[in-house]
Short mmCIF file of C-alpha atoms in Angstrom, two decimals:
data_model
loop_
_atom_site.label_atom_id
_atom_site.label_comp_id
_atom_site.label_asym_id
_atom_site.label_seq_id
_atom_site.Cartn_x
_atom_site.Cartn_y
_atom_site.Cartn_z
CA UNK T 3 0.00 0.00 0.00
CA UNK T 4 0.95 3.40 -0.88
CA UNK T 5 0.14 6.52 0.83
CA UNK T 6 -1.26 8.12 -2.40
CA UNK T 7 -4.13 5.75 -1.68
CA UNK T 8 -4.98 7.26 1.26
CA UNK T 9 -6.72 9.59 -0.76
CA UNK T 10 -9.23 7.17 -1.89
CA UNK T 11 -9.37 3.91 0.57
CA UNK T 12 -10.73 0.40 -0.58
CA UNK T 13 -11.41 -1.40 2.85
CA UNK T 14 -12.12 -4.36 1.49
CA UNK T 15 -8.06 -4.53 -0.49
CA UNK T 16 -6.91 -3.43 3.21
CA UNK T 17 -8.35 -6.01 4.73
CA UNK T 18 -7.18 -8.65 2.67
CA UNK T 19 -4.03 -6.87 3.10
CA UNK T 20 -3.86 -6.59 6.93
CA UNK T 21 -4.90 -10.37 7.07
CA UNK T 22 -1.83 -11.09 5.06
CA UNK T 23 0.35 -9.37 7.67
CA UNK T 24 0.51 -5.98 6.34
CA UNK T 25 0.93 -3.45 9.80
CA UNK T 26 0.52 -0.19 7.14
CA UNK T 27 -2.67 -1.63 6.20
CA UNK T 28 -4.12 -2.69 9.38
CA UNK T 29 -2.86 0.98 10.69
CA UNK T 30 -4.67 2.40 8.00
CA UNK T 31 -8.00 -0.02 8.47
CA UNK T 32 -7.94 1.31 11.95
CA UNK T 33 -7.98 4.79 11.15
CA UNK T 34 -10.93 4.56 8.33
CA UNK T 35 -12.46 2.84 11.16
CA UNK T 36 -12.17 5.19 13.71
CA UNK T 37 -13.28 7.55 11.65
CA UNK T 38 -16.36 6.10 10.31
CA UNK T 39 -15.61 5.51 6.75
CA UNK T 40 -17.73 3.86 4.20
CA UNK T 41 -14.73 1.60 3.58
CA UNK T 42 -14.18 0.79 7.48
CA UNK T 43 -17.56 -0.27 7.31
CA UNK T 44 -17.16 -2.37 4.56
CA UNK T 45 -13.83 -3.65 5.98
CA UNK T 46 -15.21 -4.32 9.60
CA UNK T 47 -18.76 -6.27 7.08
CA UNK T 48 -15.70 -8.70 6.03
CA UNK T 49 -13.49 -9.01 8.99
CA UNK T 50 -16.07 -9.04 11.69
CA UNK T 51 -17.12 -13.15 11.30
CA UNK T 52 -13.41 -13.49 11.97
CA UNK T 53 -13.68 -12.24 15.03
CA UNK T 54 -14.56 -13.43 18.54
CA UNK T 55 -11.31 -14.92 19.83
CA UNK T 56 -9.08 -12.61 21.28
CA UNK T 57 -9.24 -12.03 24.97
CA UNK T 58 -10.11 -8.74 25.70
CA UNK T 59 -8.73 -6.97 29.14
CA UNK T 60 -9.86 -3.54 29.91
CA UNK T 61 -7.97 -1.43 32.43
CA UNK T 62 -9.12 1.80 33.90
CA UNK T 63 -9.10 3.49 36.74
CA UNK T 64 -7.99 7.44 37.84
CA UNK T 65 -5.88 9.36 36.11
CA UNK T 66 -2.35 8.86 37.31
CA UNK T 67 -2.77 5.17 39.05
CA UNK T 68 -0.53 4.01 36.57
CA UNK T 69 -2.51 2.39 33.79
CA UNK T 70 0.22 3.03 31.19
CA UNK T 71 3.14 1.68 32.48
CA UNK T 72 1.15 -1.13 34.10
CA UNK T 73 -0.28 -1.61 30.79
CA UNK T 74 3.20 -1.94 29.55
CA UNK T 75 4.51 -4.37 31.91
CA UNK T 76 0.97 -7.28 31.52
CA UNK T 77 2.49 -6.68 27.44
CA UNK T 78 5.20 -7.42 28.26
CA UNK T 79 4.86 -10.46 30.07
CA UNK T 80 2.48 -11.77 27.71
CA UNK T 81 5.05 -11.25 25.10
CA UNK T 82 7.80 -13.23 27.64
CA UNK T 83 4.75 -16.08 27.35
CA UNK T 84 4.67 -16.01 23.83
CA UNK T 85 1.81 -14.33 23.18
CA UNK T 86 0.59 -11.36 20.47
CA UNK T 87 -0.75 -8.47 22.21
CA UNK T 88 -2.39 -5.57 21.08
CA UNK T 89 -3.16 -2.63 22.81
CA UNK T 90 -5.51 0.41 22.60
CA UNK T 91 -4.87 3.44 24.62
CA UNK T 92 -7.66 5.79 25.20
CA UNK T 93 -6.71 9.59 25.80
CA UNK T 94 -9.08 12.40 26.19
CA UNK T 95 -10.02 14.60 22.93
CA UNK T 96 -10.39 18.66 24.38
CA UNK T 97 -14.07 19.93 24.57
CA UNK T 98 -12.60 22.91 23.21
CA UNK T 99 -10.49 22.45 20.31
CA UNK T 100 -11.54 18.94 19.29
CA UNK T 101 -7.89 18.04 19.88
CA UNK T 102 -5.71 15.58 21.91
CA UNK T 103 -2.61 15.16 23.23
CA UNK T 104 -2.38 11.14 23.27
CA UNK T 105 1.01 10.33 25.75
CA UNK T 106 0.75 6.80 26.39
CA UNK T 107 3.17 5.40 24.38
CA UNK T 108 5.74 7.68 26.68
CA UNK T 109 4.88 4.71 28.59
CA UNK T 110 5.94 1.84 26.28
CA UNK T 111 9.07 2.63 25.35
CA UNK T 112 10.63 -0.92 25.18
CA UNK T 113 7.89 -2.07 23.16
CA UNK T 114 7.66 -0.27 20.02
CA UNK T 115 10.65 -2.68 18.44
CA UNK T 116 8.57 -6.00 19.24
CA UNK T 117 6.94 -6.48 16.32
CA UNK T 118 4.99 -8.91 18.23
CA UNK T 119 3.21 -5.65 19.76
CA UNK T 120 1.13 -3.20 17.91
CA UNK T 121 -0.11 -0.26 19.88
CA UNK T 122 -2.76 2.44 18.83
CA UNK T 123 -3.66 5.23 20.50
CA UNK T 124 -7.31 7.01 19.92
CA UNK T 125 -8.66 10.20 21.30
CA UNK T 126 -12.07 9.83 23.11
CA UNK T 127 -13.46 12.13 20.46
CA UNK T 128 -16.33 13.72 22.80
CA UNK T 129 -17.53 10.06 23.84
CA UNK T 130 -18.17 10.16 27.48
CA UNK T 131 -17.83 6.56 29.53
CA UNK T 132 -13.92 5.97 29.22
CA UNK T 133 -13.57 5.44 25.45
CA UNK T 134 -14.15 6.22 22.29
CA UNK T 135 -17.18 5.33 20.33
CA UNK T 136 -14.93 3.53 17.72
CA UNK T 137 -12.98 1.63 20.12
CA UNK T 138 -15.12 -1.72 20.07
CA UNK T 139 -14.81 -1.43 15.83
CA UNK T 140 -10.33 -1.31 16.56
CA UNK T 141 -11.00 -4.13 19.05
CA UNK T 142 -12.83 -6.27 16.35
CA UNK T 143 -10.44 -5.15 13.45
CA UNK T 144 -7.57 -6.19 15.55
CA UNK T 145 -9.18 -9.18 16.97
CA UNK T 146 -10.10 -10.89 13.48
CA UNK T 147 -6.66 -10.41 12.60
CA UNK T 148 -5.64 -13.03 14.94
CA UNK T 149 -3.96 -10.64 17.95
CA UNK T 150 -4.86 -13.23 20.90
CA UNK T 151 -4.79 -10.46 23.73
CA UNK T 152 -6.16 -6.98 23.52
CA UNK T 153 -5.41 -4.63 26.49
CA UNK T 154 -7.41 -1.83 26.36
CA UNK T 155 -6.17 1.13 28.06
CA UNK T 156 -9.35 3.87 29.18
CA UNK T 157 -9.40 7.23 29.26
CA UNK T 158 -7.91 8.09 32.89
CA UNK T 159 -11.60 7.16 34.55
CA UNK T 160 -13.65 9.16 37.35
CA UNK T 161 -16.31 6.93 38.99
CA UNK T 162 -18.73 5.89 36.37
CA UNK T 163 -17.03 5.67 33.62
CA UNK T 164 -17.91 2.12 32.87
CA UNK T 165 -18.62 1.18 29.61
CA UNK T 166 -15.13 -0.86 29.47
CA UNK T 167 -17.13 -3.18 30.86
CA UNK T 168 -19.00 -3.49 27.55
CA UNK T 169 -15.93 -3.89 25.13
CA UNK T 170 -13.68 -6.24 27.35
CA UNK T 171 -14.15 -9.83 28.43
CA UNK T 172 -12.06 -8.78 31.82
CA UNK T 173 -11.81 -5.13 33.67
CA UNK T 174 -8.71 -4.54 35.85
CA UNK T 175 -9.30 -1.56 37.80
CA UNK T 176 -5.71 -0.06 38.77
CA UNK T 177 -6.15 1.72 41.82
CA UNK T 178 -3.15 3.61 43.73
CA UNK T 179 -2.35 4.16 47.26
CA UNK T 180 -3.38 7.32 48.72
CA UNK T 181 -6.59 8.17 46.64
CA UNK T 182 -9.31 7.29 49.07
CA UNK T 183 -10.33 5.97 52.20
CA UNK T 184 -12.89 2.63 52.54
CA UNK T 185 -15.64 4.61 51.53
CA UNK T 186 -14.79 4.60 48.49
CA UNK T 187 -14.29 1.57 47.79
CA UNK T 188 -17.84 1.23 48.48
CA UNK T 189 -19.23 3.62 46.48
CA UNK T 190 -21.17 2.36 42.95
CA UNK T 191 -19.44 2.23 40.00
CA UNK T 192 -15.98 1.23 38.85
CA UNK T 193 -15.70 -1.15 42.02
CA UNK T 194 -18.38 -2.73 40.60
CA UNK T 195 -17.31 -3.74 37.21
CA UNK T 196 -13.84 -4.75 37.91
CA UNK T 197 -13.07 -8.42 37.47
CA UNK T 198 -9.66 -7.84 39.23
CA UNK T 199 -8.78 -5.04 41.39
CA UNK T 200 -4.84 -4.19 41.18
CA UNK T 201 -3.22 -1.57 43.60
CA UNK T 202 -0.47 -0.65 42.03
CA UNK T 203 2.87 1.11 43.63
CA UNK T 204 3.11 -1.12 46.28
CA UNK T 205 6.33 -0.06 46.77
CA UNK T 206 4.48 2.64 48.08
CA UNK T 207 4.52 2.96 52.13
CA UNK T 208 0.39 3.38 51.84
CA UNK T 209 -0.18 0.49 49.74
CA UNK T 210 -1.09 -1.86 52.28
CA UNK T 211 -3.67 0.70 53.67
CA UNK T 212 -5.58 0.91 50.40
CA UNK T 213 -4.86 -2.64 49.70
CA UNK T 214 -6.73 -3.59 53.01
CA UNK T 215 -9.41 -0.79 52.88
CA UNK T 216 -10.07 -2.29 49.38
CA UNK T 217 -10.17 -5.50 50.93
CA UNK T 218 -12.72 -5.16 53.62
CA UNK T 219 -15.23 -3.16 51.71
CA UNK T 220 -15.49 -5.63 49.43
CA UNK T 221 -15.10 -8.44 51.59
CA UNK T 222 -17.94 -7.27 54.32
CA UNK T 223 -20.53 -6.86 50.52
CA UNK T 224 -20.11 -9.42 47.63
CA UNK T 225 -17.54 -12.23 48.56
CA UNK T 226 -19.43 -13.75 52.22
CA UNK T 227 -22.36 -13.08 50.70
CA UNK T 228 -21.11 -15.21 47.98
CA UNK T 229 -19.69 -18.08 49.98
CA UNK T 230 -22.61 -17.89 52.34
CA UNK T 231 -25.06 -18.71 49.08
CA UNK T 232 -22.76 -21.03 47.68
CA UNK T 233 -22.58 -19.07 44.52
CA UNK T 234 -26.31 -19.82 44.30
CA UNK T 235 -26.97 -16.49 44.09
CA UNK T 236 -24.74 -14.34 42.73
CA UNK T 237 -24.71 -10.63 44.19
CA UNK T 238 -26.22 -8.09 42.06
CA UNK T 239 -24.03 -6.29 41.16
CA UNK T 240 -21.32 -8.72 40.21
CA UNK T 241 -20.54 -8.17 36.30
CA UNK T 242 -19.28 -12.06 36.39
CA UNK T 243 -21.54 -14.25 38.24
CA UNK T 244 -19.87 -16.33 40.43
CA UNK T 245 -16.73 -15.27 39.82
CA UNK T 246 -14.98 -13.91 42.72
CA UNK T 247 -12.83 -10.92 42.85
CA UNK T 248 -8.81 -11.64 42.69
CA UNK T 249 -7.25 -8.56 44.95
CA UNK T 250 -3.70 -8.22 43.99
CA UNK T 251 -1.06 -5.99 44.67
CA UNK T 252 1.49 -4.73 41.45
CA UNK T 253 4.38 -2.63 41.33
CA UNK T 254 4.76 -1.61 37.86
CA UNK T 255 8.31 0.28 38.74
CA UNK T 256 9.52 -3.10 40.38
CA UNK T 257 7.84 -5.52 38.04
CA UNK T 258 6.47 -6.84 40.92
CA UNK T 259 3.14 -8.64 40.75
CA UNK T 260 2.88 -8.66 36.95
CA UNK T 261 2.93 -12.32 36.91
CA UNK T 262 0.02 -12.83 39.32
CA UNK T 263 -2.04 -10.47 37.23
CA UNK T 264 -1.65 -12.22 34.06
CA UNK T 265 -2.44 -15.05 35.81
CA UNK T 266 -5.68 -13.74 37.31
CA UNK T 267 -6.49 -12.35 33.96
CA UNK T 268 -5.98 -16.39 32.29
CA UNK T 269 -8.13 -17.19 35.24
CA UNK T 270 -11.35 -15.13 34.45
CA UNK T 271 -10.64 -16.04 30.61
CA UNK T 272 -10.96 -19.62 31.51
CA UNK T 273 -13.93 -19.16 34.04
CA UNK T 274 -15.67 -17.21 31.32
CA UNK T 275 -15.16 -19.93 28.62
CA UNK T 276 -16.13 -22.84 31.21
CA UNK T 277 -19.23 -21.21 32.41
CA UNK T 278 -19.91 -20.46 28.87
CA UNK T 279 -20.60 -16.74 29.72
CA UNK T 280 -17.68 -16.13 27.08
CA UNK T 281 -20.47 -17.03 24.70
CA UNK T 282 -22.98 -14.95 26.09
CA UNK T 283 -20.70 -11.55 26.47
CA UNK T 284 -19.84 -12.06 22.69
CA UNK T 285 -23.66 -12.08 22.48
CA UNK T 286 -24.77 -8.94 24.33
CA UNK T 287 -21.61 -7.13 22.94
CA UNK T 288 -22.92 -7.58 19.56
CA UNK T 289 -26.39 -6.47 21.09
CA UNK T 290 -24.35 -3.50 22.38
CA UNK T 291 -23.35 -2.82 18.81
CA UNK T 292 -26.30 -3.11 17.05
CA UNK T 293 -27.72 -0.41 19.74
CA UNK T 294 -25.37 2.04 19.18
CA UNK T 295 -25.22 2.02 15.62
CA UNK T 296 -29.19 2.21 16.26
CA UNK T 297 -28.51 5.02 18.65
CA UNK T 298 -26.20 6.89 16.24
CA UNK T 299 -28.80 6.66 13.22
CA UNK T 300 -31.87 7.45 14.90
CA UNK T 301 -30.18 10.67 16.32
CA UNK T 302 -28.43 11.52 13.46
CA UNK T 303 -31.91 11.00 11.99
CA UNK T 304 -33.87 13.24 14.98
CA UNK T 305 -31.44 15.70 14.87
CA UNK T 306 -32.34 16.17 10.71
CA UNK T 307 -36.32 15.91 11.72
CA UNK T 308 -36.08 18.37 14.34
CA UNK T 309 -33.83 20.83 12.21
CA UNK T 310 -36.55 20.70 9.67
CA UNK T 311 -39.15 21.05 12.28
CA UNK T 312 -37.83 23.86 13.86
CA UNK T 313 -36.88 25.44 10.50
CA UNK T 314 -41.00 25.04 9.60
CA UNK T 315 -42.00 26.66 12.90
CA UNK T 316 -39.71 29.85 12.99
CA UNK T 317 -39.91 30.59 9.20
CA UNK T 318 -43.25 29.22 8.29
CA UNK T 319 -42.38 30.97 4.72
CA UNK T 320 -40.50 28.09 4.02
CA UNK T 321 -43.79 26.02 3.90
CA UNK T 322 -45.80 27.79 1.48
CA UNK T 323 -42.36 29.56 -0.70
CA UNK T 324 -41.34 26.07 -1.82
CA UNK T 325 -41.65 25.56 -5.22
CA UNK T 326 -44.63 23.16 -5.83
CA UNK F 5 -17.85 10.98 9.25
CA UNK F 6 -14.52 12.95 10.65
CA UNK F 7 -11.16 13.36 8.89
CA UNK F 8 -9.05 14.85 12.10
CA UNK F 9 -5.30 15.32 11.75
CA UNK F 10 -3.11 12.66 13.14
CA UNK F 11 0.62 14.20 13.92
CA UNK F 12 3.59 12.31 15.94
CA UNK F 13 5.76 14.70 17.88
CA UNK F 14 8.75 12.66 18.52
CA UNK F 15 12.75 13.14 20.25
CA UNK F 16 14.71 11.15 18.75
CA UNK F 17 18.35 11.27 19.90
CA UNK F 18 19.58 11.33 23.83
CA UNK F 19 18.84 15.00 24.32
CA UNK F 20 16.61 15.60 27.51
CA UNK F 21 15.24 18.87 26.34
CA UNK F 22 11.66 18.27 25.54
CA UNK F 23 9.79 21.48 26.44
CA UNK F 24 9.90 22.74 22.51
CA UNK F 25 8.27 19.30 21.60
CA UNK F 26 5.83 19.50 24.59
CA UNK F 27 4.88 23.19 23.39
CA UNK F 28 4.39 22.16 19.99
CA UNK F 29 2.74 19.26 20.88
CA UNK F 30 -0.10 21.57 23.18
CA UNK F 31 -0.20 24.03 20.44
CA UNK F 32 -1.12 21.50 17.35
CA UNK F 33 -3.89 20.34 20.31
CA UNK F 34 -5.28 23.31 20.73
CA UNK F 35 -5.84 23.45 17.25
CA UNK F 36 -8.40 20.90 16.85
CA UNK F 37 -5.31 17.69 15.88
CA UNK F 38 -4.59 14.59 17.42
CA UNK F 39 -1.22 14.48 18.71
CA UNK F 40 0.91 11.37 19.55
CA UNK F 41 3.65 12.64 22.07
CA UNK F 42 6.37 9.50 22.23
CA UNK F 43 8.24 11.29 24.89
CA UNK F 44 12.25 11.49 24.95
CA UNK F 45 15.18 9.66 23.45
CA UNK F 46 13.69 7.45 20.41
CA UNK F 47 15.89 5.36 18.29
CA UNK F 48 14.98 6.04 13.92
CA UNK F 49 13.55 2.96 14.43
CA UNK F 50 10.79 3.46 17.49
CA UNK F 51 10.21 6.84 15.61
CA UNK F 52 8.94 4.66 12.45
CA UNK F 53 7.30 2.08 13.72
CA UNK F 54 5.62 4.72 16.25
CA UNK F 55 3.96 6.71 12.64
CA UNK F 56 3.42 3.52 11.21
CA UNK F 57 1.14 2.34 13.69
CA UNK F 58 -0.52 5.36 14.24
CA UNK F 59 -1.11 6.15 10.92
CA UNK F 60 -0.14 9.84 11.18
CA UNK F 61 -0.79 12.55 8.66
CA UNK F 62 2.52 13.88 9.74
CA UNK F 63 5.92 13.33 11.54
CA UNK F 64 7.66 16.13 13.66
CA UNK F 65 11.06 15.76 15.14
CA UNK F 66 12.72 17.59 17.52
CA UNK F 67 16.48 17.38 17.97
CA UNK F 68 18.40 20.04 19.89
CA UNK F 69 21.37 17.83 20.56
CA UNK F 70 23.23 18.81 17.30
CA UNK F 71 22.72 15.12 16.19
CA UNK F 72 20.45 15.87 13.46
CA UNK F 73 22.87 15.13 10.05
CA UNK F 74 23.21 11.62 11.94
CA UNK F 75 19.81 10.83 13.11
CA UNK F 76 17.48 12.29 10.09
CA UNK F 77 19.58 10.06 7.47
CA UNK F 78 18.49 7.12 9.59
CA UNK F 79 14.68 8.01 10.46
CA UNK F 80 14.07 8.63 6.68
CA UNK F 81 15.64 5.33 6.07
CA UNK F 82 13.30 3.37 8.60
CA UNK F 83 10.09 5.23 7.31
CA UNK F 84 10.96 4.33 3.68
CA UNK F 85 11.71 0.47 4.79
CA UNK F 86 7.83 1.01 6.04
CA UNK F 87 6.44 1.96 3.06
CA UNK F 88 6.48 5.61 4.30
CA UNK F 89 8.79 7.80 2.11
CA UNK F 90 6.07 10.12 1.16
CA UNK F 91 5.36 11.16 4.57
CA UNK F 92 5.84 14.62 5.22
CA UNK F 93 8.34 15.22 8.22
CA UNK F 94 9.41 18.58 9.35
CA UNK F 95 11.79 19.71 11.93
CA UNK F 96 12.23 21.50 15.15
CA UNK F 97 14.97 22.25 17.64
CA UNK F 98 18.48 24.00 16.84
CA UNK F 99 19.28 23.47 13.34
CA UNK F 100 22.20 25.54 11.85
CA UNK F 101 21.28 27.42 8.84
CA UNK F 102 23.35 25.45 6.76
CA UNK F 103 22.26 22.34 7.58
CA UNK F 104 18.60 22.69 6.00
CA UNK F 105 19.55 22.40 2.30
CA UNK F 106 20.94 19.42 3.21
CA UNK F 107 18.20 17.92 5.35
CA UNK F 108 15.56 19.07 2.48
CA UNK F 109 17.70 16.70 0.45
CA UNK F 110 16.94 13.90 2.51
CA UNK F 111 13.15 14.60 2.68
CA UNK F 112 12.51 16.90 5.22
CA UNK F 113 9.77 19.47 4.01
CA UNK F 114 10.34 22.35 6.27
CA UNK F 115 12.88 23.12 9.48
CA UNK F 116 11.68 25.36 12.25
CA UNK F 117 14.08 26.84 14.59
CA UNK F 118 13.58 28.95 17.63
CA UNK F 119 11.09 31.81 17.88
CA UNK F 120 9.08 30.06 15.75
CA UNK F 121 5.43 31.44 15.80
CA UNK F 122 3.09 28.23 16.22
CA UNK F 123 0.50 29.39 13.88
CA UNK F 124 3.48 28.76 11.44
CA UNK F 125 3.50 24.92 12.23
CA UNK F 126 -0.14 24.72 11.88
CA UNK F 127 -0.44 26.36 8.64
CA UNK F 128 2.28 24.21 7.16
CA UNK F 129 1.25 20.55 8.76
CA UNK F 130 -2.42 21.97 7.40
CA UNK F 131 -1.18 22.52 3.80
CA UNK F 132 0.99 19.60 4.00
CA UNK F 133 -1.73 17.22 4.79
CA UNK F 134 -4.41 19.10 2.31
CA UNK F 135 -1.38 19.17 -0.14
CA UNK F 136 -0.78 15.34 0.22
CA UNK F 137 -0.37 13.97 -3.73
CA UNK F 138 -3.93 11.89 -4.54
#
């Protein structure tokens, strides 16, 4: 592929291209993707049957617990095991400008010359929950091209910014020492959608404090509950049913604890597949994406209606001027 | 559907002096593009793979350690092995005057030293994407 052809994209060549191995393509593919592009549609129309395998893990959490770097270190111990990785870093796109400044590969240094590793970063482009809207399309472009583990990196993450949840098959929410007491660990939201909970920095002298506050709020809710049903009845609010919460402690700087999280992260893979809820997730996300490609018509289609409405109402001239 | 500017602000070389890069980087933000920062001390070859990836519009490099006639040579190199060659790359940083024939030789498409105003940058990454052969 040249870049002259840039000008005027065929998704369906890229595609074949990308699935012969072709990074420029599949760069490219992800861009007409991200963008919405007739041919990104027509690409994702032939590549999305081919997707489905990859494992998916999602990590957010606030800005500044050290997604990045942690981010970094799972790829790189998935690349120590052997494995492809992928990963997508969300970064915030300015209200104001429509710009971003996307700085997470400052984080991933040592990766960039693996070409067992192929990293893309996207702007949030105005899409509130964590991500962008075209992150689940990257995830399935990259995914049908055989990567066997996604990580997908969210936007740094306040307290509802969930939707992860809805694009990975596990959430790792990286929490760091210092940013809370117990209350907050018991407050809706994030806590509630993570598969694994990581504090990270435990080098840090007040990782042991969160790591325990962390512990006992969720402890004293979900997990006794749990055991005291025998899994009968899974808690409410637990995003995996039955599945019970791995706690661990990582230190990204020390490359401590890495291990153990790719471990945990195998773990909830394999739970999903043997419970067959793998099945079902790859279900509702492809309900998910039939809604908001639903969603984005039928506004995109309200929006014209009401224009035109409104347009009647304050010049009703409009009505009767136009040309029988 | 949205067409927004992808540009990769990158150091390569082992010069620590990344405030230029970081102000270009804000600037090009600010108006309205999508800026990959890679952050300090790049090999040519992070620096390629990094735009190839990304699939940027544009490449800007900032070198203030004098290394420039040694590390341009070897960027342009690793984008052409890419597929890349027509990419348009410009400079930043502390460029001696008579080293920009020269780099223009090797495919750099403008140089921008010191004092630069940033409306400058934009205009030319804007005209150099627009301007991008069909």
């Amino acid at each position: 592929m040249t870049r002259a052809s840039r000008r005027h994209p065929d998704g369906a060549a890229l595609a074949t291209s990308a699935l012969a191995g072709d990074r420029q393509a599949t760069a490219r593919l992800l861009t007409l993707v991200e963008n919405g592009h007739s041919q990104g549609h027509i690409a994702l129309a032939a590549l999305y049957p081919r997707a489905g395998q990859a494992h998916v893990i999602g990590f957010t959490g606030s800005t500044g617990a050290g997604k990045s770097t942690l981010v970094s270190e799972v790829a790189r111990e998935l690349r120590s095991r052997g494995e492809r990785v992928a990963i997508v870093a969300v970064d915030p796109t300015s209200p104001y400008s429509g710009g971003a400044l996307l700085g997470d590969r400052l984080r991933m240094h040592d990766l960039v010359n693996d070409p067992g590793i192929f990293i893309r970063s996207m702007a949030s482009r105005g899409h509130p929950g964590g991500m962008a809207r075209a992150t689940r399309d990257v995830i399935t472009v990259l995914d049908a091209l055989g990567v066997p583990v996604i990580l997908v990196e969210t936007v740094g993450a306040g307290q509802a910014q969930v939707e992860v949840a809805r694009v990975a098959h596990t959430v790792v929410l990286v929490e760091a020492p210092g940013m809370g007491d117990d209350v907050q660990a018991l407050k809706a939201g994030l806590m509630e959608i993570a598969d694994i909970v990581v504090v990270n920095k435990a080098d840090r002298p007040e990782a042991r404090q969160t790591l325990q506050a962390i512990r006992s709020a969720r402890l004293r809710g979900r997990f006794t509950e749990h055991e005291r049903l025998g899994n009968a009845h899974p808690a409410a609010d637990s995003i995996t049913p039955g599945w019970l919460v791995p706690i661990l402690e990582t230190s990204a700087l020390q490359h401590t604890g890495v291990a153990d999280l790719v471990d945990a992260a195998r773990a909830h893979r394999e739970y999903l597949v043997s419970t067959t809820l793998w099945e079902s997730l790859r279900a509702d996300q492809a309900k998910a994406d039939v809604e908001d490609w639903l969603d984005q018509k039928l506004r995109a289609l309200a929006h014209e209606r009401l224009g035109e409405a409104r347009l009647m109402q304050q010049r009703p001239w409009c009505r009767t001027s136009s040309p029988s | 559907m949205t067409e927004i500017i992808r540009v990769l602000i990158a150091k390569p070389g082992l010069d620590g002096h990344d405030r230029g890069a970081k102000v270009v980087a804000r600037a090009l933000r600010d108006a309205g593009m999508e800026v990959i920062y890679t952050g300090l001390r790049q090999t040519p070859a992070m620096v390629a793979e990094a735009a190839l990836q990304e699939d940027v519009d544009v490449v800007g490099l900032s070198i203030l350690s004098g290394a420039h006639m040694a590390l341009v040579p070897r960027i342009m190199e690793e984008l052409q092995q890419r597929g890349l060659a027509d990419l348009p790359v410009f400079l930043g940083g502390i460029i001696p005057r008579d080293d920009v024939a020269a780099l223009q030789a090797l495919g750099v498409s403008a140089v921008f030293g010191p004092g630069t105003e940033s409306q400058t940058i934009i205009s030319y990454i804007q005209n150099a994407v627009r301007g991008d052969p069909a």
